[in-house]
PDB file of C-alpha atoms and ligand atoms in Angstrom:
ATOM      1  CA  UNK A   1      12.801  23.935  31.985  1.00  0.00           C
ATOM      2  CA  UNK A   2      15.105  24.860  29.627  1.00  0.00           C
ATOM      3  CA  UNK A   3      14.685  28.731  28.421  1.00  0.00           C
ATOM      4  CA  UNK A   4      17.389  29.294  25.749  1.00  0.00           C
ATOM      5  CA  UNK A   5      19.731  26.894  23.493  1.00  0.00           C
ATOM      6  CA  UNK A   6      22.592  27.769  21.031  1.00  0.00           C
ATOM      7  CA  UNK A   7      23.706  25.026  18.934  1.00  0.00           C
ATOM      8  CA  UNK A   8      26.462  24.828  16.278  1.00  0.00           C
ATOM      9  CA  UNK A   9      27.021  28.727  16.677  1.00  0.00           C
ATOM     10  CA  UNK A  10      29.413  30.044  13.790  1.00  0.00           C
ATOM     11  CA  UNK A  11      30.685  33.222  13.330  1.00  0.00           C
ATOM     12  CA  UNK A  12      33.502  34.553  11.363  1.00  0.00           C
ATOM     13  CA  UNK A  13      35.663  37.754  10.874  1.00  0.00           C
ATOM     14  CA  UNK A  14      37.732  38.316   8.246  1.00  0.00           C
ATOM     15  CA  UNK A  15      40.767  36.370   8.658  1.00  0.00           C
ATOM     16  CA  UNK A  16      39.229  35.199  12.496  1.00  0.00           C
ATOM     17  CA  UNK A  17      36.827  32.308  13.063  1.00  0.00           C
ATOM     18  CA  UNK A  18      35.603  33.798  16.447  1.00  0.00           C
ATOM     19  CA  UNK A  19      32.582  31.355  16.728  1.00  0.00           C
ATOM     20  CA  UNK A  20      33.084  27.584  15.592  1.00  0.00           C
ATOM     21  CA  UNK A  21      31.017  25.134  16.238  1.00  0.00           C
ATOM     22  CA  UNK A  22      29.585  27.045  19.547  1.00  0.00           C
ATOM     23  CA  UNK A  23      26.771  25.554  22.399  1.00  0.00           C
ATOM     24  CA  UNK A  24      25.414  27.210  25.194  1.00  0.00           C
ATOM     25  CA  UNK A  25      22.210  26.168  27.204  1.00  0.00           C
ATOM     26  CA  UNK A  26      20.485  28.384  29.982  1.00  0.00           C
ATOM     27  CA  UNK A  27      17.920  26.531  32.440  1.00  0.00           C
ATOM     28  CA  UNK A  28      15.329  28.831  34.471  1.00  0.00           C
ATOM     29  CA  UNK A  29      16.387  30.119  37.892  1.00  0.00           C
ATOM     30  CA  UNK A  30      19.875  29.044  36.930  1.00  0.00           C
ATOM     31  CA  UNK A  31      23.232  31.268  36.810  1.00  0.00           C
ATOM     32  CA  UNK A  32      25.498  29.641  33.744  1.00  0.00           C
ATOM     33  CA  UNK A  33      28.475  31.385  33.936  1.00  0.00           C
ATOM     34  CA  UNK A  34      30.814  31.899  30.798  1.00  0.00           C
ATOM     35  CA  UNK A  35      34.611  31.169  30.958  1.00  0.00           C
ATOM     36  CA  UNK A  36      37.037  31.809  28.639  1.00  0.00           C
ATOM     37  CA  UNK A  37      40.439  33.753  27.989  1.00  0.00           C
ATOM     38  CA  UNK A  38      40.201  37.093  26.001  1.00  0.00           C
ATOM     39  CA  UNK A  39      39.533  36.235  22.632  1.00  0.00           C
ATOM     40  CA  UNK A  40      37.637  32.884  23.367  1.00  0.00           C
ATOM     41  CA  UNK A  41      34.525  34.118  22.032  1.00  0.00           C
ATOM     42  CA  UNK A  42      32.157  35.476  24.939  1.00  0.00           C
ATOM     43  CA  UNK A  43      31.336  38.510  24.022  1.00  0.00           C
ATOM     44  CA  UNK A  44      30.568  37.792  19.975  1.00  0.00           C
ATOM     45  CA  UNK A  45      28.389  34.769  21.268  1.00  0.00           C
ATOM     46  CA  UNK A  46      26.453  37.177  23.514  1.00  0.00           C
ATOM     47  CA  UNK A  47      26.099  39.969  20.824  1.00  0.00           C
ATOM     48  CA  UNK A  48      24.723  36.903  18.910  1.00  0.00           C
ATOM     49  CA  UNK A  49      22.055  36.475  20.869  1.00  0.00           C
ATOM     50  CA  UNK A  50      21.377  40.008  21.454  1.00  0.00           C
ATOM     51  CA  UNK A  51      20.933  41.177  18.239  1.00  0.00           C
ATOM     52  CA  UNK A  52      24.067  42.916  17.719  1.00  0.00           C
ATOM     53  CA  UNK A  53      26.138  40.346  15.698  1.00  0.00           C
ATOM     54  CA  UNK A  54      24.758  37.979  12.978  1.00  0.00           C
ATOM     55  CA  UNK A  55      25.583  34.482  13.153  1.00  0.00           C
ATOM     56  CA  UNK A  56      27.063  32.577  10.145  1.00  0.00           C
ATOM     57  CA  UNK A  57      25.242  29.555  11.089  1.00  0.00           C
ATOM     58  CA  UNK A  58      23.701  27.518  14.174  1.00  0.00           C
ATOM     59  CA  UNK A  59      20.280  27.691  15.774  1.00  0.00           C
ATOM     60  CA  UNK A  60      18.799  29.694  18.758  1.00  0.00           C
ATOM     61  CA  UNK A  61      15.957  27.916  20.294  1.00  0.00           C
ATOM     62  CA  UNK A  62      13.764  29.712  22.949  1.00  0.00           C
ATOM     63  CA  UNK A  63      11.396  28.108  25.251  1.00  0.00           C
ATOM     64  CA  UNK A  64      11.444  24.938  22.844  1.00  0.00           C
ATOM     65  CA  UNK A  65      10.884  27.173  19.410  1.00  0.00           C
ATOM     66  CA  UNK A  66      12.902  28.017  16.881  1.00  0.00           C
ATOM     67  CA  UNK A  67      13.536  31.787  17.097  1.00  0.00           C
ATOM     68  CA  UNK A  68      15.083  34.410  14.799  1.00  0.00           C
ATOM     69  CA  UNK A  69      17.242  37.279  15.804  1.00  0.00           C
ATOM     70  CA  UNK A  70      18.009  40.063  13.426  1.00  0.00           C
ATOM     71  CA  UNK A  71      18.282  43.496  15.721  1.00  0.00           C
ATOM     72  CA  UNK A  72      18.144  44.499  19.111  1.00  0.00           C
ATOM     73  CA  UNK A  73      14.583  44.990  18.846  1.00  0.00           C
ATOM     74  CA  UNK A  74      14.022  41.152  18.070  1.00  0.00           C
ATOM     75  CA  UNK A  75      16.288  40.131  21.119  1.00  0.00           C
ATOM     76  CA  UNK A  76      14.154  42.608  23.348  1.00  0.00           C
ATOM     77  CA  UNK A  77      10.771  40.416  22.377  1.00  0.00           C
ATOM     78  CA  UNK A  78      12.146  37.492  23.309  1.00  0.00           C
ATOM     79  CA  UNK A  79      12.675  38.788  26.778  1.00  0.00           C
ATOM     80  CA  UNK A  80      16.537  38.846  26.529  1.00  0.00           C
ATOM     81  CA  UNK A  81      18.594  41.299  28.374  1.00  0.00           C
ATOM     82  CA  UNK A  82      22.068  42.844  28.063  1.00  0.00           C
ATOM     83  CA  UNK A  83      23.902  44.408  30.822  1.00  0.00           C
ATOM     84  CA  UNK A  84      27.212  45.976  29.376  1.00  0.00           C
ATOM     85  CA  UNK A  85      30.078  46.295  31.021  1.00  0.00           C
ATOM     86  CA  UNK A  86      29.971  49.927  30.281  1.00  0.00           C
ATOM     87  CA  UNK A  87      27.011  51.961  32.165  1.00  0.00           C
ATOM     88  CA  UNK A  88      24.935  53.270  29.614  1.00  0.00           C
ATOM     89  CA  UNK A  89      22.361  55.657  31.199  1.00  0.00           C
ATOM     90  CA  UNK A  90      21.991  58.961  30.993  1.00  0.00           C
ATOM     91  CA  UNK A  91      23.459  60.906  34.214  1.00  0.00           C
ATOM     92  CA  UNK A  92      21.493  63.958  34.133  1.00  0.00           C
ATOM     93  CA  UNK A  93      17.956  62.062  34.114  1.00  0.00           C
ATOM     94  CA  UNK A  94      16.587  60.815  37.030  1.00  0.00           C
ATOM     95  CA  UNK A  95      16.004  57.444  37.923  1.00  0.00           C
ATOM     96  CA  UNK A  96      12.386  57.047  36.732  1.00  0.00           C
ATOM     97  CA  UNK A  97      13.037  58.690  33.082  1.00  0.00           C
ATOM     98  CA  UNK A  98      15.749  56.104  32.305  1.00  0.00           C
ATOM     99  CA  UNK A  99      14.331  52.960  33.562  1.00  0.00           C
ATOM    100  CA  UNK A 100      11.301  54.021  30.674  1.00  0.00           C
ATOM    101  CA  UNK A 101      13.701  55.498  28.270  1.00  0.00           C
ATOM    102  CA  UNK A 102      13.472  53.939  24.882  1.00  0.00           C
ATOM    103  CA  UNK A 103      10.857  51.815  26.015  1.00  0.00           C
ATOM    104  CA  UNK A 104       8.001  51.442  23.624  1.00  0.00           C
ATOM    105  CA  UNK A 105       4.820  51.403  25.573  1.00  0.00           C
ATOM    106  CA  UNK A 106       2.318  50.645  22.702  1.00  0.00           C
ATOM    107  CA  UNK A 107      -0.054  53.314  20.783  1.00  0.00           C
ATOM    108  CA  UNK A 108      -2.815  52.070  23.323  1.00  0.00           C
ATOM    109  CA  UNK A 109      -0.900  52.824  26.328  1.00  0.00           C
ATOM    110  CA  UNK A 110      -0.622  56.169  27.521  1.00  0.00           C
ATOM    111  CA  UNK A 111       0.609  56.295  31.652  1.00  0.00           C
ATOM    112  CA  UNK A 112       1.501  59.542  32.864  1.00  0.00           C
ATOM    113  CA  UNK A 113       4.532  61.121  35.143  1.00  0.00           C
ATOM    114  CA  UNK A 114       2.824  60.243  38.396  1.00  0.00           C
ATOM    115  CA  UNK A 115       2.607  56.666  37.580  1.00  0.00           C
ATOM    116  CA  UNK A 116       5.816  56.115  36.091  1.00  0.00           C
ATOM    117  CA  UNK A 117       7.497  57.711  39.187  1.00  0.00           C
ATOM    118  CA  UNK A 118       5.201  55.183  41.538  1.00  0.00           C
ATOM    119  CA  UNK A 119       6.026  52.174  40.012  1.00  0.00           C
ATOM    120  CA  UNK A 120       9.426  53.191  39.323  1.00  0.00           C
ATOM    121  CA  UNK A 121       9.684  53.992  43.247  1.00  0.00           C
ATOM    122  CA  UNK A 122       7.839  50.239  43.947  1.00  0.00           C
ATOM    123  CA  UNK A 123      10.736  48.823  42.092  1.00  0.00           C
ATOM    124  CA  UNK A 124      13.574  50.655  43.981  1.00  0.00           C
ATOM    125  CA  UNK A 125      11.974  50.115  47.018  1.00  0.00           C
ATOM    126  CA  UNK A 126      11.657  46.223  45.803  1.00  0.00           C
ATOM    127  CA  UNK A 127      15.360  45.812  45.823  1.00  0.00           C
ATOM    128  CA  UNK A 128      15.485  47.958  48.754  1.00  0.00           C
ATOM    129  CA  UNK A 129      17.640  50.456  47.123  1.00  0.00           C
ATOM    130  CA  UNK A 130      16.709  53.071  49.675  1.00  0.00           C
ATOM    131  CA  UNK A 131      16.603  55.467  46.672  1.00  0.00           C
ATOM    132  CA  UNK A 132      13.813  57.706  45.393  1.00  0.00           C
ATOM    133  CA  UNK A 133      12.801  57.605  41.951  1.00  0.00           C
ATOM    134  CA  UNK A 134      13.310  61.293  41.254  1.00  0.00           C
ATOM    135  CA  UNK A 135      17.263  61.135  42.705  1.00  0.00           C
ATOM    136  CA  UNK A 136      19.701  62.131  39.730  1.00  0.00           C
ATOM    137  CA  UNK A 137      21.556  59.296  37.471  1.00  0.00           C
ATOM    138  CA  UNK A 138      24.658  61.204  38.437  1.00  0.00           C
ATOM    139  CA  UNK A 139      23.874  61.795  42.237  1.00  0.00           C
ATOM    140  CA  UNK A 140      24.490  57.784  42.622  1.00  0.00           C
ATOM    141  CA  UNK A 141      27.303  55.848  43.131  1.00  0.00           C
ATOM    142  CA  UNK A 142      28.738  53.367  40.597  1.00  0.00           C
ATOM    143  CA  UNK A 143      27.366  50.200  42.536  1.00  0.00           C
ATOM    144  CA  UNK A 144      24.104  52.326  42.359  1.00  0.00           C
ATOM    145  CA  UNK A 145      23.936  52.467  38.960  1.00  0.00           C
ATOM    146  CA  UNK A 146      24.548  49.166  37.839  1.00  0.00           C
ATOM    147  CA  UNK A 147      21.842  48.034  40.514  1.00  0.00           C
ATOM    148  CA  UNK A 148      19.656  50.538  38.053  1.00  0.00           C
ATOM    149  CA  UNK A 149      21.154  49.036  34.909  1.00  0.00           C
ATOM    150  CA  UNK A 150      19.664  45.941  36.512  1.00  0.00           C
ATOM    151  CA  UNK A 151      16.250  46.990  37.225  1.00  0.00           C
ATOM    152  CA  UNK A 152      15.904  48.358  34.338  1.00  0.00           C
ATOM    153  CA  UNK A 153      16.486  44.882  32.830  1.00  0.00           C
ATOM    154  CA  UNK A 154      14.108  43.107  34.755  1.00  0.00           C
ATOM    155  CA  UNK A 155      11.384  45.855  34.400  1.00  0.00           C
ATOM    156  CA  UNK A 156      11.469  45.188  30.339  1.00  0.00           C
ATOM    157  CA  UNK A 157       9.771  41.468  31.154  1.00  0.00           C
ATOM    158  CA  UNK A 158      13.450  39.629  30.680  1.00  0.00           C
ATOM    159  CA  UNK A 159      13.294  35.876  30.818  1.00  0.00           C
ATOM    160  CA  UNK A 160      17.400  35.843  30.435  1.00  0.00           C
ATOM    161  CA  UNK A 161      19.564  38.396  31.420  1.00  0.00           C
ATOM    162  CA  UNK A 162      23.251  38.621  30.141  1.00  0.00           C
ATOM    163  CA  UNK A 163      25.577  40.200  32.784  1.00  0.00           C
ATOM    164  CA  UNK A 164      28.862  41.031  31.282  1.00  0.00           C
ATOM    165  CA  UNK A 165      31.819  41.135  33.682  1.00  0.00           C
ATOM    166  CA  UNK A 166      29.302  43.244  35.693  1.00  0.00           C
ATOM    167  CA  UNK A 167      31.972  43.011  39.614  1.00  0.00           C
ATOM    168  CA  UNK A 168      34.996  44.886  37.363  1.00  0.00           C
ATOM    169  CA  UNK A 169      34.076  48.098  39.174  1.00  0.00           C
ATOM    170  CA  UNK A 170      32.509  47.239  42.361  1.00  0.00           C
ATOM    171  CA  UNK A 171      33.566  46.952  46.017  1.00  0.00           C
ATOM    172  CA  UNK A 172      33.833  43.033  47.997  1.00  0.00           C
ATOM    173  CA  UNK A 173      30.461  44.953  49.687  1.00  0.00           C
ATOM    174  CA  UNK A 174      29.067  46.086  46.223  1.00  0.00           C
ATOM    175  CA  UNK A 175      29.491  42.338  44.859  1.00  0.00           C
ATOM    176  CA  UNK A 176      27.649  41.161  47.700  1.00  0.00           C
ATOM    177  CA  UNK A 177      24.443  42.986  46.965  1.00  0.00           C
ATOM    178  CA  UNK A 178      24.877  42.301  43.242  1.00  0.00           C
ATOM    179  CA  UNK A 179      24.558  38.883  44.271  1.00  0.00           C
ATOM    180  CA  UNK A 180      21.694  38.799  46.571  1.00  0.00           C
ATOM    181  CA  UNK A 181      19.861  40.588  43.684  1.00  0.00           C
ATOM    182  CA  UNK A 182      21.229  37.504  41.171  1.00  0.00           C
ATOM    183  CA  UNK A 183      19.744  35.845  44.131  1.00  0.00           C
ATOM    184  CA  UNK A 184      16.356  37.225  43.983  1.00  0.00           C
ATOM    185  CA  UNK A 185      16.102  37.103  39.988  1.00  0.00           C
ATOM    186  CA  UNK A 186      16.952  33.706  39.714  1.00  0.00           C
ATOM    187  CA  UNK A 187      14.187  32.812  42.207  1.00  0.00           C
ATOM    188  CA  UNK A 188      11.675  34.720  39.778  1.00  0.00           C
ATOM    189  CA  UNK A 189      12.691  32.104  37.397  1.00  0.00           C
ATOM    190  CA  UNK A 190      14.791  34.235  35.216  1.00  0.00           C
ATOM    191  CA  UNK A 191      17.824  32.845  33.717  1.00  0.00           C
ATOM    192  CA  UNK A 192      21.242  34.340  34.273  1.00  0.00           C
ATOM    193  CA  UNK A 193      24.365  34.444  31.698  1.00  0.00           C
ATOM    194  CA  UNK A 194      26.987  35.630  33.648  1.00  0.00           C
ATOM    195  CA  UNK A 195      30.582  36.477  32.010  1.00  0.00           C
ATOM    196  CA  UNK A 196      33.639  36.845  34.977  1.00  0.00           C
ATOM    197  CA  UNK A 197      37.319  36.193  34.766  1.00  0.00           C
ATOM    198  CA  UNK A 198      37.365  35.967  38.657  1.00  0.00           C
ATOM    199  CA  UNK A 199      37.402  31.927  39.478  1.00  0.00           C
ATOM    200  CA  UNK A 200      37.119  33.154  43.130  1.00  0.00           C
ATOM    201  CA  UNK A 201      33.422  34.468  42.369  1.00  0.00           C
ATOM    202  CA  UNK A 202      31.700  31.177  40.583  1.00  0.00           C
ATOM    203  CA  UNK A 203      31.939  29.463  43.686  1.00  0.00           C
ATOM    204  CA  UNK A 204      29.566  31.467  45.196  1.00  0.00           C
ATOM    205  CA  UNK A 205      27.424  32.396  42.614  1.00  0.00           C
ATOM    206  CA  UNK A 206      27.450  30.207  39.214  1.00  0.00           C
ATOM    207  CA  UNK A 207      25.391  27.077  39.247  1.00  0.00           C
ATOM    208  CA  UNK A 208      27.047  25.465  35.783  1.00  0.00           C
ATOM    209  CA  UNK A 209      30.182  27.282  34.201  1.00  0.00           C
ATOM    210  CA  UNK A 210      30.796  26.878  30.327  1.00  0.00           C
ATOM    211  CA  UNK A 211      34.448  27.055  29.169  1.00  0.00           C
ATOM    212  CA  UNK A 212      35.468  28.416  25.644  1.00  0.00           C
ATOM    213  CA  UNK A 213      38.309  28.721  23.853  1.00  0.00           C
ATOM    214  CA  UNK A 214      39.303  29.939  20.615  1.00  0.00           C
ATOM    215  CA  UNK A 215      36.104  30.219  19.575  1.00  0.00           C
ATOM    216  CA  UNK A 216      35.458  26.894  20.634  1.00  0.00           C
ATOM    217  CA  UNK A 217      32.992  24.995  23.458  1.00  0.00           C
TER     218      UNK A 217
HETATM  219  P1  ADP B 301      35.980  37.415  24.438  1.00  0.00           P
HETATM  220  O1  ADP B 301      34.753  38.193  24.734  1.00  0.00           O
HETATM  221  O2  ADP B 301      35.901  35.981  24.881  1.00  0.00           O
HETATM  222  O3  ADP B 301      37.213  38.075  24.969  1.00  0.00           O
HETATM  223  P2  ADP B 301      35.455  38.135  21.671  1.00  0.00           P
HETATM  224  O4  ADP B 301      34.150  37.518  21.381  1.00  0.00           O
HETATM  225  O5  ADP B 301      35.478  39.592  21.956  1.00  0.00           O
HETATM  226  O6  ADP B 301      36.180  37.328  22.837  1.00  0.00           O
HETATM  227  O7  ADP B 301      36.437  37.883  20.441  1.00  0.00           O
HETATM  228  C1  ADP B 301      36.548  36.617  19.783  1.00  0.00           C
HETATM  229  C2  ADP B 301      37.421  36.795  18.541  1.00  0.00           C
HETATM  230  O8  ADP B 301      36.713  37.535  17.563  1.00  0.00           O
HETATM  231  C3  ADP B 301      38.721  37.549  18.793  1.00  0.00           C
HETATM  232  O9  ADP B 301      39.728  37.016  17.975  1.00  0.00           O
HETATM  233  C4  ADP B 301      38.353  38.960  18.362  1.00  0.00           C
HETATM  234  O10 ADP B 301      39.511  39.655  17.945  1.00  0.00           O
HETATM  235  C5  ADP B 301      37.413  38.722  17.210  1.00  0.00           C
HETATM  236  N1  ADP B 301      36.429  39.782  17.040  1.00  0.00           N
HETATM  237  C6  ADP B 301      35.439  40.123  17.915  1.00  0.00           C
HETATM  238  N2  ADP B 301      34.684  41.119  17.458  1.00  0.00           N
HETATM  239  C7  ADP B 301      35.196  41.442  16.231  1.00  0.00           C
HETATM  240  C8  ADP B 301      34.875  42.406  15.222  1.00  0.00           C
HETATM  241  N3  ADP B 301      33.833  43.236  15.381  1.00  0.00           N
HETATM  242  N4  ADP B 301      35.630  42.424  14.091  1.00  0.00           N
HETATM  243  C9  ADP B 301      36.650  41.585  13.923  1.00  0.00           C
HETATM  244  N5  ADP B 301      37.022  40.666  14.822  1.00  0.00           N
HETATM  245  C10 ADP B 301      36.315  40.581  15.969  1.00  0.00           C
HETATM  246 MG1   MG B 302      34.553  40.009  25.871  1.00  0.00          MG
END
């Protein structure tokens, strides 16, 4: 099935079309990776979809519906999920405070320390992480924390997950685990956007490849 469709995806800057004309089409259990020369557009189609940016025209269509996308927020309910290339936890918290930080639980729902550590610790041990859910932020390594960046995505219910150049800091080793975990989303189901200037990796890992330039498909 097809989760998520772009169609006719315009944005402009002033003085820059980045966006013109744009499609992009994500199948479940698939990894569609996104190609392009600095400048082509990636990222401003991504924070499209996420929330961040808003589009100038063109459609988003989730699981067969129309849907609309005005904040973050909106993105989240829709089960989309962006990795940034930048780490964006907090390094003094432990493990288990920021996979629930910012998460909003419901009025209805309270779940105390105990329980947030357990299932944070089921999910670790899930990806066989070999950490424990009270370890530091800052007491793991960089591959570490992006494997955390992960889980935290896949904890909030995503359906698509948007990986932005996520190898640029990681070891051959590092990218090797990154990809078994790809491996083990995709077979979930979820659907994998996956941003990389490296030709050598989408070989190995992409199962479609989209190619922009100049803001165009
Ligand atoms: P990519 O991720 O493929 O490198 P971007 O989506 O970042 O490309 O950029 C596409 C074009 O849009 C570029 O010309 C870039 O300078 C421009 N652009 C991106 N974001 C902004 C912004 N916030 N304001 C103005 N121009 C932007
Ligand atoms: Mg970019």
């Amino acid at each position: 099935p097809i989760l998520l469709e772009m169609n006719g995806i315009e944005k402009n800057f002033p003085g820059v079309r980045a966006l013109d004309n744009v499609h992009l089409d994500l199948r479940a259990g698939e990894v569609h990776a996104l190609l392009g020369e600095n400048g082509a557009g990636k990222s401003t189609l991504i924070k499209v979809l996420g929330g961040i940016y808003k589009k100038d025209g063109g459609e988003i269509i989730i699981n067969g519906e129309k849907a609309t996308i005005n904040d973050v927020k909106d993105a989240e309910k829709y089960g989309i999920s962006i990795i940034h290339q930048e780490i964006v936890l907090v390094p003094e918290m432990t493990i288990t405070d920021n996979i629930y930080l910012g998460k909003e639980l419901g009025p209805a729902v309270r779940i105390s320390r105990a329980e947030m550590q357990k299932t944070t610790q089921e999910l670790l041990d899930s990806f066989e992480m070999g950490l424990s859910a009270t370890d530091k932020i800052s007491s793991l390594n960089i591959a570490q924390q992006q494997m955390i960046e992960i889980i935290r995505a896949t904890f909030s219910d995503a359906k698509i997950i948007v990986m932005d150049e996520p190898t640029s800091s990681l070891s051959d080793k590092e990218v090797d685990a990154l990809f078994e975990t790809v491996r083990k989303l995709t077979a979930k189901g979820i659907g994998i956007i996956y941003i990389s200037h490296r030709m050598s990796e989408l070989d190995v890992i992409a199962d479609r490849v989209s190619v922009y330039r100049d803001g165009k498909y």
